[in-house]
PDB file of C-alpha atoms in Angstrom:
ATOM      1  CA  MET A   1      -6.021   2.692  15.351  1.00 49.00           C
ATOM      2  CA  PRO A   2      -5.259  -0.245  17.638  1.00 49.00           C
ATOM      3  CA  PHE A   3      -2.706   0.618  20.311  1.00 42.00           C
ATOM      4  CA  SER A   4      -2.486  -1.949  23.082  1.00 40.00           C
ATOM      5  CA  ALA A   5      -0.864  -1.930  26.471  1.00 37.00           C
ATOM      6  CA  SER A   6       2.633  -2.820  27.591  1.00 36.00           C
ATOM      7  CA  LYS A   7       4.480  -3.890  24.501  1.00 40.00           C
ATOM      8  CA  ARG A   8       7.150  -1.545  23.144  1.00 37.00           C
ATOM      9  CA  VAL A   9       7.809   1.998  24.321  1.00 36.00           C
ATOM     10  CA  ILE A  10       9.181   4.796  22.184  1.00 36.00           C
ATOM     11  CA  PRO A  11      10.054   8.374  23.185  1.00 36.00           C
ATOM     12  CA  PRO A  12       7.260  10.961  23.466  1.00 37.00           C
ATOM     13  CA  PRO A  13       6.309  12.447  20.088  1.00 35.00           C
ATOM     14  CA  VAL A  14       7.145  15.955  19.054  1.00 32.00           C
ATOM     15  CA  GLU A  15       5.517  18.137  16.453  1.00 34.00           C
ATOM     16  CA  LEU A  16       6.323  16.732  13.039  1.00 30.00           C
ATOM     17  CA  ALA A  17       6.812  18.532   9.786  1.00 31.00           C
ATOM     18  CA  PRO A  18       4.232  17.736   7.094  1.00 31.00           C
ATOM     19  CA  ILE A  19       5.269  15.003   4.676  1.00 28.00           C
ATOM     20  CA  ILE A  20       2.870  16.032   1.957  1.00 28.00           C
ATOM     21  CA  ALA A  21       5.626  16.286  -0.611  1.00 29.00           C
ATOM     22  CA  THR A  22       6.949  12.824   0.195  1.00 30.00           C
ATOM     23  CA  CYS A  23       3.552  11.175   0.199  1.00 35.00           C
ATOM     24  CA  GLY A  24       2.881  11.390  -3.486  1.00 36.00           C
ATOM     25  CA  ARG A  25       0.846  14.594  -3.603  1.00 38.00           C
ATOM     26  CA  PRO A  26       1.396  15.994  -7.099  1.00 37.00           C
ATOM     27  CA  ARG A  27       2.659  19.534  -7.346  1.00 37.00           C
ATOM     28  CA  GLU A  28       0.479  21.858  -9.399  1.00 39.00           C
ATOM     29  CA  SER A  29       3.314  22.403 -11.851  1.00 38.00           C
ATOM     30  CA  ASP A  30       3.526  18.653 -12.431  1.00 43.00           C
ATOM     31  CA  ALA A  31      -0.132  18.187 -13.377  1.00 45.00           C
ATOM     32  CA  ASP A  32      -1.816  18.485 -16.752  1.00 47.00           C
ATOM     33  CA  ASP A  33      -5.224  20.033 -17.423  1.00 45.00           C
ATOM     34  CA  ASN A  34      -6.947  16.877 -16.208  1.00 47.00           C
ATOM     35  CA  GLY A  35      -5.076  16.893 -12.894  1.00 49.00           C
ATOM     36  CA  GLU A  36      -2.772  14.043 -13.915  1.00 49.00           C
ATOM     37  CA  SER A  37       0.889  14.343 -12.969  1.00 47.00           C
ATOM     38  CA  SER A  38       3.369  14.505 -15.818  1.00 45.00           C
ATOM     39  CA  SER A  39       5.061  11.307 -14.635  1.00 47.00           C
ATOM     40  CA  SER A  40       1.713   9.479 -14.636  1.00 49.00           C
ATOM     41  CA  ALA A  41       0.921  10.703 -18.123  1.00 48.00           C
ATOM     42  CA  SER A  42       4.365   9.700 -19.361  1.00 47.00           C
ATOM     43  CA  GLN A  43       4.011   6.214 -17.926  1.00 51.00           C
ATOM     44  CA  ARG A  44       0.641   5.684 -19.556  1.00 48.00           C
ATOM     45  CA  ARG A  45       1.768   7.114 -22.888  1.00 47.00           C
ATOM     46  CA  ALA A  46       4.718   4.729 -22.883  1.00 44.00           C
ATOM     47  CA  MET A  47       2.298   1.808 -22.744  1.00 44.00           C
ATOM     48  CA  ASN A  48      -0.672   3.153 -24.675  1.00 43.00           C
ATOM     49  CA  GLY A  49       1.025   5.228 -27.320  1.00 42.00           C
ATOM     50  CA  SER A  50       1.512   8.984 -27.277  1.00 41.00           C
ATOM     51  CA  ASN A  51      -1.426   9.701 -29.596  1.00 55.00           C
ATOM     52  CA  LYS A  52      -4.070   7.617 -27.840  1.00 72.00           C
ATOM     53  CA  SER A  53      -7.198   9.665 -27.200  1.00 84.00           C
ATOM     54  CA  PRO A  54      -9.034   9.720 -23.865  1.00 89.00           C
ATOM     55  CA  PRO A  55     -11.858   7.153 -23.684  1.00 92.00           C
ATOM     56  CA  SER A  56     -15.431   8.000 -24.601  1.00 89.00           C
ATOM     57  CA  PHE A  57     -18.793   6.313 -25.121  1.00 89.00           C
ATOM     58  CA  LEU A  58     -18.946   7.306 -28.791  1.00 90.00           C
ATOM     59  CA  GLY A  59     -19.420   4.401 -31.158  1.00 88.00           C
ATOM     60  CA  GLU A  60     -19.594   0.751 -30.242  1.00 91.00           C
ATOM     61  CA  GLN A  61     -17.199   0.055 -27.383  1.00 93.00           C
ATOM     62  CA  PRO A  62     -16.278  -3.519 -26.374  1.00 96.00           C
ATOM     63  CA  MET A  63     -16.837  -4.675 -22.814  1.00 97.00           C
ATOM     64  CA  VAL A  64     -14.535  -6.758 -20.636  1.00 98.00           C
ATOM     65  CA  SER A  65     -15.256  -8.660 -17.431  1.00 98.00           C
ATOM     66  CA  VAL A  66     -13.393  -8.280 -14.165  1.00 98.00           C
ATOM     67  CA  VAL A  67     -13.955 -11.118 -11.701  1.00 98.00           C
ATOM     68  CA  VAL A  68     -13.261  -9.799  -8.204  1.00 98.00           C
ATOM     69  CA  LYS A  69     -12.784 -12.295  -5.383  1.00 97.00           C
ATOM     70  CA  ASN A  70     -12.490 -10.894  -1.871  1.00 94.00           C
ATOM     71  CA  CYS A  71     -10.759 -12.424   1.152  1.00 91.00           C
ATOM     72  CA  GLN A  72     -13.940 -14.297   2.062  1.00 92.00           C
ATOM     73  CA  ARG A  73     -13.838 -15.882  -1.429  1.00 91.00           C
ATOM     74  CA  SER A  74     -17.038 -14.106  -2.433  1.00 95.00           C
ATOM     75  CA  ILE A  75     -17.053 -13.401  -6.175  1.00 97.00           C
ATOM     76  CA  GLN A  76     -18.344 -10.347  -8.005  1.00 97.00           C
ATOM     77  CA  THR A  77     -18.199 -10.069 -11.796  1.00 98.00           C
ATOM     78  CA  ILE A  78     -18.205  -6.521 -13.153  1.00 97.00           C
ATOM     79  CA  PRO A  79     -18.509  -5.545 -16.843  1.00 98.00           C
ATOM     80  CA  ILE A  80     -16.410  -2.505 -17.775  1.00 98.00           C
ATOM     81  CA  HIS A  81     -15.764  -0.696 -21.043  1.00 97.00           C
ATOM     82  CA  LYS A  82     -12.385  -1.852 -22.284  1.00 97.00           C
ATOM     83  CA  ASN A  83     -11.319   1.551 -23.585  1.00 96.00           C
ATOM     84  CA  PHE A  84     -11.838   3.141 -20.158  1.00 97.00           C
ATOM     85  CA  ILE A  85     -10.083   0.573 -17.997  1.00 97.00           C
ATOM     86  CA  CYS A  86      -7.170   0.122 -20.406  1.00 97.00           C
ATOM     87  CA  TYR A  87      -6.649   3.864 -20.750  1.00 96.00           C
ATOM     88  CA  TYR A  88      -6.244   4.427 -17.023  1.00 96.00           C
ATOM     89  CA  SER A  89      -4.654   1.141 -15.918  1.00 97.00           C
ATOM     90  CA  LEU A  90      -1.389  -0.127 -17.354  1.00 96.00           C
ATOM     91  CA  TYR A  91      -2.116  -3.468 -15.690  1.00 97.00           C
ATOM     92  CA  PHE A  92      -5.342  -3.999 -17.632  1.00 98.00           C
ATOM     93  CA  GLU A  93      -3.816  -2.570 -20.798  1.00 96.00           C
ATOM     94  CA  ALA A  94      -1.192  -5.306 -20.694  1.00 96.00           C
ATOM     95  CA  ALA A  95      -3.504  -8.089 -19.503  1.00 97.00           C
ATOM     96  CA  LEU A  96      -6.237  -7.543 -22.083  1.00 97.00           C
ATOM     97  CA  ASN A  97      -4.032  -6.971 -25.107  1.00 96.00           C
ATOM     98  CA  ASN A  98      -1.904 -10.110 -25.318  1.00 93.00           C
ATOM     99  CA  ASN A  99      -2.101 -13.693 -26.519  1.00 92.00           C
ATOM    100  CA  PHE A 100      -2.562 -15.200 -23.082  1.00 92.00           C
ATOM    101  CA  VAL A 101      -5.835 -16.335 -21.524  1.00 96.00           C
ATOM    102  CA  GLU A 102      -6.940 -12.867 -20.403  1.00 97.00           C
ATOM    103  CA  GLY A 103      -6.386 -11.420 -23.842  1.00 96.00           C
ATOM    104  CA  GLN A 104      -8.366 -14.226 -25.483  1.00 96.00           C
ATOM    105  CA  THR A 105     -11.276 -14.315 -23.032  1.00 97.00           C
ATOM    106  CA  GLN A 106     -11.280 -10.580 -22.277  1.00 98.00           C
ATOM    107  CA  GLU A 107     -11.740 -11.511 -18.637  1.00 98.00           C
ATOM    108  CA  VAL A 108      -9.389 -10.697 -15.767  1.00 98.00           C
ATOM    109  CA  GLN A 109      -9.588 -12.196 -12.290  1.00 97.00           C
ATOM    110  CA  LEU A 110      -8.453 -10.262  -9.224  1.00 98.00           C
ATOM    111  CA  ASP A 111      -8.043 -12.122  -5.945  1.00 97.00           C
ATOM    112  CA  ASP A 112      -8.110 -10.700  -2.418  1.00 95.00           C
ATOM    113  CA  VAL A 113      -9.733  -7.417  -3.412  1.00 97.00           C
ATOM    114  CA  ASP A 114     -12.505  -5.903  -1.324  1.00 96.00           C
ATOM    115  CA  HIS A 115     -15.651  -5.421  -3.402  1.00 97.00           C
ATOM    116  CA  GLU A 116     -16.339  -1.960  -2.011  1.00 96.00           C
ATOM    117  CA  VAL A 117     -12.813  -0.861  -2.844  1.00 97.00           C
ATOM    118  CA  PHE A 118     -13.038  -2.149  -6.417  1.00 98.00           C
ATOM    119  CA  ASN A 119     -16.441  -0.517  -6.897  1.00 96.00           C
ATOM    120  CA  LEU A 120     -14.838   2.756  -5.844  1.00 96.00           C
ATOM    121  CA  PHE A 121     -12.132   2.144  -8.435  1.00 98.00           C
ATOM    122  CA  VAL A 122     -14.777   1.620 -11.126  1.00 97.00           C
ATOM    123  CA  THR A 123     -16.531   4.817 -10.053  1.00 94.00           C
ATOM    124  CA  TRP A 124     -13.259   6.669 -10.484  1.00 97.00           C
ATOM    125  CA  ILE A 125     -12.581   5.047 -13.874  1.00 96.00           C
ATOM    126  CA  TYR A 126     -15.779   6.531 -15.284  1.00 95.00           C
ATOM    127  CA  GLY A 127     -16.020   9.817 -13.406  1.00 93.00           C
ATOM    128  CA  GLN A 128     -12.477  10.627 -12.254  1.00 93.00           C
ATOM    129  CA  LYS A 129     -13.829  11.152  -8.741  1.00 91.00           C
ATOM    130  CA  ILE A 130     -13.561   8.851  -5.747  1.00 90.00           C
ATOM    131  CA  ARG A 131     -16.719  10.158  -4.094  1.00 82.00           C
ATOM    132  CA  SER A 132     -20.116  11.145  -5.414  1.00 73.00           C
ATOM    133  CA  SER A 133     -20.193  14.556  -3.699  1.00 74.00           C
ATOM    134  CA  GLU A 134     -17.862  16.880  -1.802  1.00 74.00           C
ATOM    135  CA  SER A 135     -19.764  16.211   1.404  1.00 73.00           C
ATOM    136  CA  GLU A 136     -19.389  12.421   1.227  1.00 80.00           C
ATOM    137  CA  LYS A 137     -17.033  11.013   3.860  1.00 85.00           C
ATOM    138  CA  LEU A 138     -15.153   7.824   3.067  1.00 89.00           C
ATOM    139  CA  ASP A 139     -13.648   5.434   5.593  1.00 90.00           C
ATOM    140  CA  ILE A 140      -9.886   5.853   5.917  1.00 90.00           C
ATOM    141  CA  ASN A 141      -9.361   2.090   5.589  1.00 93.00           C
ATOM    142  CA  ILE A 142     -11.230   2.073   2.273  1.00 94.00           C
ATOM    143  CA  ILE A 143      -9.044   4.881   0.927  1.00 94.00           C
ATOM    144  CA  LEU A 144      -5.833   3.237   2.109  1.00 94.00           C
ATOM    145  CA  ASN A 145      -6.872   0.011   0.377  1.00 96.00           C
ATOM    146  CA  LEU A 146      -7.854   1.997  -2.719  1.00 97.00           C
ATOM    147  CA  TRP A 147      -4.295   3.351  -2.827  1.00 97.00           C
ATOM    148  CA  LEU A 148      -2.968  -0.209  -2.588  1.00 97.00           C
ATOM    149  CA  LEU A 149      -5.293  -1.367  -5.376  1.00 98.00           C
ATOM    150  CA  ALA A 150      -4.213   1.528  -7.592  1.00 98.00           C
ATOM    151  CA  ASP A 151      -0.602   0.567  -6.920  1.00 97.00           C
ATOM    152  CA  ARG A 152      -1.359  -3.041  -7.905  1.00 97.00           C
ATOM    153  CA  LEU A 153      -3.216  -2.006 -11.070  1.00 98.00           C
ATOM    154  CA  LEU A 154      -0.638   0.635 -12.020  1.00 97.00           C
ATOM    155  CA  VAL A 155      -2.867   3.694 -11.771  1.00 97.00           C
ATOM    156  CA  PRO A 156      -0.600   6.418 -10.325  1.00 95.00           C
ATOM    157  CA  LYS A 157      -3.150   9.165 -10.901  1.00 95.00           C
ATOM    158  CA  LEU A 158      -5.621   7.411  -8.605  1.00 97.00           C
ATOM    159  CA  GLN A 159      -2.884   6.913  -6.014  1.00 97.00           C
ATOM    160  CA  ASN A 160      -2.318  10.671  -6.004  1.00 95.00           C
ATOM    161  CA  GLU A 161      -6.017  11.391  -5.633  1.00 94.00           C
ATOM    162  CA  ALA A 162      -6.399   8.896  -2.792  1.00 94.00           C
ATOM    163  CA  MET A 163      -3.473  10.478  -0.948  1.00 92.00           C
ATOM    164  CA  ASN A 164      -4.844  13.964  -1.555  1.00 91.00           C
ATOM    165  CA  TYR A 165      -8.161  12.875  -0.076  1.00 90.00           C
ATOM    166  CA  LEU A 166      -6.467  11.519   3.047  1.00 88.00           C
ATOM    167  CA  PHE A 167      -4.688  14.816   3.648  1.00 84.00           C
ATOM    168  CA  SER A 168      -7.703  16.981   2.823  1.00 84.00           C
ATOM    169  CA  GLN A 169      -9.935  15.175   5.305  1.00 80.00           C
ATOM    170  CA  ASN A 170      -7.478  15.194   8.227  1.00 72.00           C
ATOM    171  CA  CYS A 171      -8.364  11.573   8.876  1.00 70.00           C
ATOM    172  CA  ASP A 172      -8.068  10.290  12.423  1.00 69.00           C
ATOM    173  CA  PRO A 173      -5.160   7.803  12.547  1.00 64.00           C
ATOM    174  CA  LYS A 174      -6.834   5.986  15.434  1.00 70.00           C
ATOM    175  CA  THR A 175      -9.418   4.674  12.970  1.00 80.00           C
ATOM    176  CA  MET A 176      -6.827   2.824  10.894  1.00 83.00           C
ATOM    177  CA  GLY A 177      -7.413  -0.908  11.254  1.00 85.00           C
ATOM    178  CA  THR A 178      -4.693  -3.396  12.105  1.00 88.00           C
ATOM    179  CA  ASN A 179      -5.407  -5.433   8.963  1.00 89.00           C
ATOM    180  CA  THR A 180      -5.138  -2.331   6.789  1.00 90.00           C
ATOM    181  CA  ILE A 181      -1.807  -1.327   8.297  1.00 91.00           C
ATOM    182  CA  ASN A 182      -0.411  -4.845   7.993  1.00 92.00           C
ATOM    183  CA  SER A 183      -1.530  -5.025   4.353  1.00 92.00           C
ATOM    184  CA  ALA A 184       0.033  -1.652   3.614  1.00 93.00           C
ATOM    185  CA  TYR A 185       3.390  -2.781   4.961  1.00 94.00           C
ATOM    186  CA  ALA A 186       3.196  -6.246   3.402  1.00 94.00           C
ATOM    187  CA  LEU A 187       2.399  -4.920  -0.068  1.00 94.00           C
ATOM    188  CA  THR A 188       4.773  -1.948  -0.223  1.00 94.00           C
ATOM    189  CA  LEU A 189       8.496  -1.401   0.026  1.00 94.00           C
ATOM    190  CA  LYS A 190      10.486   0.660   2.498  1.00 92.00           C
ATOM    191  CA  GLY A 191      10.055   4.354   1.748  1.00 89.00           C
ATOM    192  CA  SER A 192       6.625   3.901   0.178  1.00 93.00           C
ATOM    193  CA  PRO A 193       4.459   7.059   0.301  1.00 93.00           C
ATOM    194  CA  LEU A 194       1.728   5.041   1.989  1.00 94.00           C
ATOM    195  CA  ARG A 195       4.092   3.833   4.708  1.00 93.00           C
ATOM    196  CA  LEU A 196       5.260   7.392   5.299  1.00 91.00           C
ATOM    197  CA  TYR A 197       1.677   8.590   5.572  1.00 90.00           C
ATOM    198  CA  ILE A 198       0.753   5.890   8.091  1.00 90.00           C
ATOM    199  CA  ALA A 199       3.880   6.484  10.185  1.00 89.00           C
ATOM    200  CA  GLU A 200       3.441  10.255  10.192  1.00 85.00           C
ATOM    201  CA  PHE A 201      -0.184  10.075  11.180  1.00 82.00           C
ATOM    202  CA  SER A 202       0.482   7.358  13.732  1.00 80.00           C
ATOM    203  CA  CYS A 203       2.635   9.849  15.611  1.00 76.00           C
ATOM    204  CA  THR A 204      -0.409  12.046  16.174  1.00 70.00           C
ATOM    205  CA  ALA A 205      -2.216   9.132  17.831  1.00 63.00           C
ATOM    206  CA  LEU A 206       0.445   8.624  20.473  1.00 59.00           C
ATOM    207  CA  SER A 207      -0.114   9.880  24.024  1.00 49.00           C
ATOM    208  CA  PRO A 208       1.907  12.935  25.081  1.00 46.00           C
ATOM    209  CA  ASP A 209       4.049  11.044  27.599  1.00 44.00           C
ATOM    210  CA  ARG A 210       4.514   7.641  26.016  1.00 43.00           C
ATOM    211  CA  ALA A 211       3.671   5.578  22.956  1.00 50.00           C
ATOM    212  CA  ILE A 212       2.961   1.876  23.102  1.00 51.00           C
ATOM    213  CA  ILE A 213       2.715  -0.045  19.855  1.00 60.00           C
ATOM    214  CA  SER A 214       0.817  -3.321  19.656  1.00 68.00           C
ATOM    215  CA  ASP A 215       2.734  -6.433  18.646  1.00 75.00           C
ATOM    216  CA  GLU A 216      -0.051  -7.032  16.114  1.00 81.00           C
ATOM    217  CA  LEU A 217       1.384  -4.198  14.033  1.00 84.00           C
ATOM    218  CA  PRO A 218       4.468  -4.546  11.800  1.00 88.00           C
ATOM    219  CA  ARG A 219       7.818  -3.776  13.366  1.00 88.00           C
ATOM    220  CA  GLU A 220       8.625  -1.608  10.356  1.00 92.00           C
ATOM    221  CA  LEU A 221       5.912   0.811  11.504  1.00 89.00           C
ATOM    222  CA  LEU A 222       7.735   1.378  14.788  1.00 87.00           C
ATOM    223  CA  GLU A 223      10.970   1.919  12.877  1.00 90.00           C
ATOM    224  CA  ASP A 224       9.286   4.452  10.587  1.00 90.00           C
ATOM    225  CA  ILE A 225       7.762   6.315  13.540  1.00 86.00           C
ATOM    226  CA  ILE A 226      11.149   6.549  15.257  1.00 86.00           C
ATOM    227  CA  ALA A 227      12.712   7.726  11.972  1.00 86.00           C
ATOM    228  CA  CYS A 228      10.103  10.499  11.760  1.00 82.00           C
ATOM    229  CA  LEU A 229      10.909  11.626  15.298  1.00 78.00           C
ATOM    230  CA  LEU A 230      14.659  11.528  14.761  1.00 80.00           C
ATOM    231  CA  LYS A 231      14.397  13.418  11.478  1.00 77.00           C
ATOM    232  CA  LYS A 232      12.479  16.192  13.186  1.00 70.00           C
ATOM    233  CA  ASN A 233      15.064  16.481  15.955  1.00 70.00           C
ATOM    234  CA  THR A 234      18.105  16.697  13.656  1.00 69.00           C
TER     235      THR A 234
END
């Protein structure tokens, strides 16, 4: 994580209590047999209908196209089974089942989405896993952006799984990129689980005697770090 010299100084960090509960990790009692939290299931049922069955490949299933344009304006068009993507994403359920252009063309365009991140989303759509094997290590910036994409596409179950992965891997906060952190703060509101995760883990990257935060990072991050420290000391 980028920490530069001589900008703003905050008090030395102290040991912080885990914020697992506040970072969107679903409690076991809140999850169904498929690992989906009850709130996630309720949200999807509200949109899809309480009796909608999980998607399958049985029978003839229509395909839709998702046109993904990254920040470099490179375009990738991905065909996806409509029943899968609409079942898991309230965003696509609404976009593909209306009388507007997307509903008529069965094509949805997403701008400013990293291709690798969206491919990981597609992998999860079909297999309910964000990695191909337990031994596979994923870059922390990819997972943070996957959480943001899931937030954008209204897929709370994937947000939970991304957060669980971050905690299970004990990711090094020093590897968080400036662009990723800025995006996380620009695209979320105060109190967001992702902001809390970044602030909590940023504390572990600070030196024992002083912490200097680069001006390239959002001021809200500094405020969240200080809030974490003050909360621990009260």
